[in-house]
Amino acid sequence: MTSNQTEIQQRRGDIAARLEELKADALLISSSANVRYLSGFSGSNGFVVLTATETHFFTDPRYDIEARTNISAKVHVVKGSITPKILEVAKRKKLKRIGFESSWTRFDEYTRMKDGLPLGFSLVPVGRIIEERRMLKSANEIEQIRRSVLLNSEAFARSLKRIRPGVRELDVAGEIEFQMKKLGAEKPAFETIIAAGAHSALPHAHPTGHKLSANELLLIDMGASLGGYCSDMTRVIHLGAPPKKLRELYNAVLEAQLAGVNAVRAGITAGRVDQVVRSVMKKHKLDKAFVHSTGHGLGLEIHETPRLGRMDQTILQAGMAITIEPGAYIDGWAGIRIEDTVLVTTNGCEVLTPTSKEFVTL
Ligand code: ZN
Ligand code: ZN
């Protein structure tokens, strides 16, 4: 459990204070990251019902001990389907308008709830209000992200020693994930991306049995989950000296990445940061090769709001943790992406990722 109880109480208080404006008597939370945020529970089957004055937590018997020991709420351990128990509590407490997370509630859960509600009770769809609050990290959360980022970079440094011609992409992924766990991570935050040569032109390539050869490019996108909090970093390395054209491509992406980092500060929109990065890519005639957004928030999940894309009007605020990760992908030849995790501050940002952005040659 990483979030202390006081912090969890504050979060609940803030969300409960919005029930009136949402025209709801209670909020049913089913997204696992949001459940963790509001209870500390990290298992796979948990629901929270938040009212103006109470928190109810529902899970199954596998988590009985964990729930009763660690979760400060009215705990309901339910055999079989949890929905009838949630309905029973709603009826008993006269929670007539039940807010639910429309982005996260499964259709069958929704139907079961709807069919089980007595007359006069209703379900109220609620947007991503918990995700909105999660954008702003507390000092405690920032510390967790910082540790996760440092661990991730250390796992990268240790794994570099094992990269040489003849090693498969899958071996590199295995080595990285092994090092993460040796350093205390619970798991990788996402499936590690290891892509050699032309394979790197696929932004979300899966590692394969391909053996690295001398004079090959290798893209590594990796993140760790530590205490529930994610890190995210991409680096590109080259076995042998990289050819001039590749070095030029690398330098162009690096220029865009640094421009993005320099643009980040409290008060600017996420979309504006994306524009700054995109204009550098355009200057190098790489705008069409840059096929994804500039970055994303991260925290309990690897992809959180804001999304640093063209249209995102979210105003960056001090205490947001985001990535800056432009990339250029040239089909059949190469892909370059450079990604750091940064913390938005009042005057700019702090780059949390300590790993050098020089084009590493092994
Ligand atoms: Zn990322
Ligand atoms: Zn990444």
Coordinates of N, CA and C in Angstrom, one line a residue, residues 251-337:
N251 N 19.1 13.1 -34.7 CA 19.2 14.5 -34.3 C 18.0 15.3 -34.4
A252 N 17.2 15.1 -35.5 CA 16.0 15.8 -35.8 C 14.9 15.5 -34.7
V253 N 14.8 14.2 -34.4 CA 13.8 13.8 -33.3 C 14.3 14.3 -32.0
L254 N 15.6 14.3 -31.7 CA 16.1 14.8 -30.5 C 15.8 16.3 -30.3
E255 N 15.9 17.1 -31.4 CA 15.6 18.5 -31.4 C 14.2 18.7 -31.1
A256 N 13.3 17.9 -31.7 CA 11.9 18.0 -31.4 C 11.6 17.7 -29.9
Q257 N 12.2 16.7 -29.4 CA 12.0 16.2 -28.1 C 12.4 17.3 -27.1
L258 N 13.6 17.9 -27.3 CA 14.1 19.0 -26.5 C 13.2 20.2 -26.5
A259 N 12.7 20.5 -27.7 CA 11.8 21.7 -27.9 C 10.5 21.4 -27.1
G260 N 10.0 20.2 -27.1 CA 8.8 19.8 -26.3 C 9.1 20.0 -24.8
V261 N 10.2 19.5 -24.3 CA 10.6 19.6 -22.9 C 10.7 21.0 -22.5
N262 N 11.2 21.9 -23.4 CA 11.4 23.3 -23.1 C 10.1 24.0 -23.1
A263 N 9.1 23.5 -23.8 CA 7.8 24.2 -23.9 C 6.9 23.9 -22.7
V264 N 7.2 22.8 -22.0 CA 6.3 22.4 -20.9 C 6.4 23.3 -19.7
R265 N 5.3 23.8 -19.3 CA 5.3 24.6 -18.0 C 3.8 24.7 -17.6
A266 N 3.6 25.1 -16.4 CA 2.2 25.3 -15.9 C 1.6 26.4 -16.7
G267 N 0.3 26.3 -17.1 CA -0.4 27.3 -17.9 C -0.5 27.1 -19.4
I268 N 0.4 26.3 -19.9 CA 0.3 26.0 -21.4 C -0.6 24.9 -21.6
T269 N -1.3 24.8 -22.8 CA -2.2 23.7 -23.0 C -1.3 22.5 -23.5
A270 N -1.8 21.3 -23.3 CA -1.2 20.1 -23.8 C -1.1 20.1 -25.3
G271 N -2.1 20.7 -26.0 CA -2.1 20.8 -27.4 C -1.0 21.7 -27.9
R272 N -0.7 22.7 -27.2 CA 0.3 23.7 -27.6 C 1.7 23.0 -27.6
V273 N 2.0 22.2 -26.6 CA 3.2 21.5 -26.5 C 3.4 20.6 -27.7
D274 N 2.3 19.9 -28.0 CA 2.3 19.0 -29.2 C 2.6 19.8 -30.5
Q275 N 2.0 21.0 -30.6 CA 2.3 21.9 -31.8 C 3.7 22.3 -31.9
V276 N 4.3 22.6 -30.8 CA 5.8 23.0 -30.8 C 6.6 21.8 -31.3
V277 N 6.3 20.6 -30.8 CA 7.1 19.5 -31.2 C 6.9 19.2 -32.7
R278 N 5.6 19.3 -33.1 CA 5.2 19.0 -34.5 C 5.9 20.0 -35.5
S279 N 6.0 21.3 -35.0 CA 6.6 22.2 -36.0 C 8.1 21.9 -36.2
V280 N 8.8 21.4 -35.2 CA 10.2 21.1 -35.4 C 10.3 19.9 -36.3
M281 N 9.3 18.9 -36.2 CA 9.3 17.7 -37.1 C 9.0 18.2 -38.5
K282 N 8.2 19.2 -38.6 CA 7.8 19.7 -40.0 C 9.0 20.3 -40.6
K283 N 9.8 21.1 -39.8 CA 11.0 21.8 -40.3 C 11.9 20.7 -41.0
H284 N 12.0 19.6 -40.4 CA 12.8 18.5 -40.9 C 12.1 17.6 -41.9
K285 N 10.9 18.0 -42.3 CA 10.1 17.2 -43.3 C 9.7 15.8 -42.7
L286 N 9.5 15.8 -41.4 CA 9.2 14.6 -40.7 C 7.8 14.6 -40.1
D287 N 7.0 15.6 -40.5 CA 5.7 15.7 -39.9 C 4.8 14.5 -40.2
K288 N 4.9 14.0 -41.4 CA 4.1 12.8 -41.8 C 4.6 11.5 -41.2
A289 N 5.9 11.5 -40.8 CA 6.5 10.3 -40.2 C 6.2 10.2 -38.7
F290 N 5.6 11.3 -38.2 CA 5.3 11.4 -36.7 C 3.8 11.1 -36.6
V291 N 3.6 9.8 -36.3 CA 2.2 9.3 -36.5 C 1.4 9.2 -35.1
H292 N 2.0 9.6 -34.0 CA 1.3 9.6 -32.8 C 1.4 10.9 -32.1
S293 N 0.7 11.0 -30.9 CA 0.8 12.2 -30.2 C 2.1 12.4 -29.4
T294 N 2.3 13.6 -28.9 CA 3.6 13.9 -28.3 C 3.9 13.2 -27.0
G295 N 2.8 12.9 -26.3 CA 3.0 12.2 -25.0 C 1.7 12.0 -24.3
H296 N 1.8 11.6 -23.0 CA 0.6 11.3 -22.2 C 0.9 11.4 -20.7
G297 N -0.1 11.6 -19.9 CA 0.1 11.5 -18.5 C 0.4 10.1 -18.1
L298 N 1.0 9.9 -16.9 CA 1.1 8.6 -16.4 C 1.1 8.7 -14.8
G299 N 0.8 7.5 -14.2 CA 0.6 7.5 -12.8 C 0.3 6.0 -12.4
L300 N -0.9 5.8 -11.9 CA -1.3 4.4 -11.6 C -1.5 3.6 -12.9
E301 N -1.7 4.3 -14.0 CA -1.8 3.7 -15.3 C -0.7 4.3 -16.2
I302 N -0.3 3.5 -17.2 CA 0.7 4.0 -18.1 C 0.2 5.1 -19.0
H303 N -1.1 5.0 -19.4 CA -1.6 6.1 -20.2 C -2.8 6.7 -19.4
E304 N -2.5 8.0 -19.0 CA -3.6 8.7 -18.3 C -3.8 10.1 -19.1
T305 N -4.8 10.8 -18.7 CA -5.0 12.1 -19.2 C -3.9 13.0 -18.5
P306 N -3.4 14.1 -19.1 CA -3.8 14.5 -20.4 C -3.1 13.7 -21.5
R307 N -3.7 13.8 -22.7 CA -3.0 13.3 -23.9 C -2.4 14.5 -24.6
L308 N -1.1 14.5 -24.9 CA -0.5 15.6 -25.5 C -0.7 15.5 -27.0
G309 N -1.9 15.7 -27.5 CA -2.2 15.7 -28.9 C -2.7 17.0 -29.4
R310 N -2.8 17.1 -30.7 CA -3.2 18.4 -31.4 C -4.4 19.1 -30.7
M311 N -5.4 18.3 -30.3 CA -6.7 18.8 -29.9 C -6.9 19.0 -28.4
D312 N -5.9 18.6 -27.7 CA -6.1 18.5 -26.2 C -5.9 19.9 -25.6
Q313 N -7.0 20.4 -25.0 CA -7.0 21.8 -24.5 C -6.7 21.8 -23.0
T314 N -6.4 20.6 -22.4 CA -6.0 20.5 -21.0 C -4.9 21.5 -20.7
I315 N -5.1 22.3 -19.7 CA -4.0 23.3 -19.3 C -3.1 22.5 -18.3
L316 N -1.8 22.5 -18.6 CA -0.9 21.8 -17.8 C -0.7 22.5 -16.4
Q317 N -0.6 21.8 -15.4 CA -0.5 22.3 -14.0 C 0.7 21.7 -13.3
A318 N 1.3 22.5 -12.4 CA 2.4 21.9 -11.6 C 1.9 20.7 -10.9
G319 N 2.7 19.6 -10.9 CA 2.3 18.4 -10.3 C 1.7 17.4 -11.2
M320 N 1.7 17.7 -12.5 CA 1.3 16.6 -13.5 C 2.6 15.9 -14.0
A321 N 2.4 14.6 -14.1 CA 3.6 13.8 -14.6 C 3.2 13.4 -16.1
I322 N 4.0 13.7 -17.0 CA 3.7 13.4 -18.4 C 5.0 12.9 -19.2
T323 N 4.7 12.4 -20.3 CA 5.9 12.0 -21.2 C 6.0 12.9 -22.4
I324 N 7.2 13.1 -22.9 CA 7.4 13.8 -24.1 C 8.2 12.8 -25.0
E325 N 7.5 12.4 -26.1 CA 8.0 11.3 -26.9 C 7.8 11.4 -28.4
P326 N 8.4 12.4 -29.0 CA 8.2 12.4 -30.5 C 8.9 11.2 -31.1
G327 N 8.4 10.8 -32.3 CA 9.1 9.7 -33.1 C 8.9 9.9 -34.5
A328 N 9.8 9.4 -35.3 CA 9.7 9.4 -36.8 C 9.9 8.0 -37.3
Y329 N 9.0 7.5 -38.1 CA 8.9 6.1 -38.5 C 9.0 6.1 -40.1
I330 N 10.0 5.5 -40.6 CA 10.2 5.4 -42.0 C 10.1 4.0 -42.4
D331 N 9.0 3.6 -43.1 CA 8.7 2.2 -43.4 C 9.9 1.6 -44.2
G332 N 10.2 0.4 -43.7 CA 11.3 -0.4 -44.4 C 12.7 0.0 -44.0
W333 N 12.8 1.1 -43.3 CA 14.2 1.6 -42.9 C 14.4 1.6 -41.4
A334 N 13.7 2.6 -40.8 CA 14.1 2.9 -39.4 C 13.0 3.7 -38.6
G335 N 12.9 3.5 -37.3 CA 12.1 4.3 -36.5 C 12.9 4.8 -35.3
I336 N 12.7 6.1 -35.0 CA 13.5 6.7 -33.9 C 12.4 7.3 -33.0
R337 N 12.5 7.0 -31.7 CA 11.6 7.7 -30.7 C 12.5 8.0 -29.5

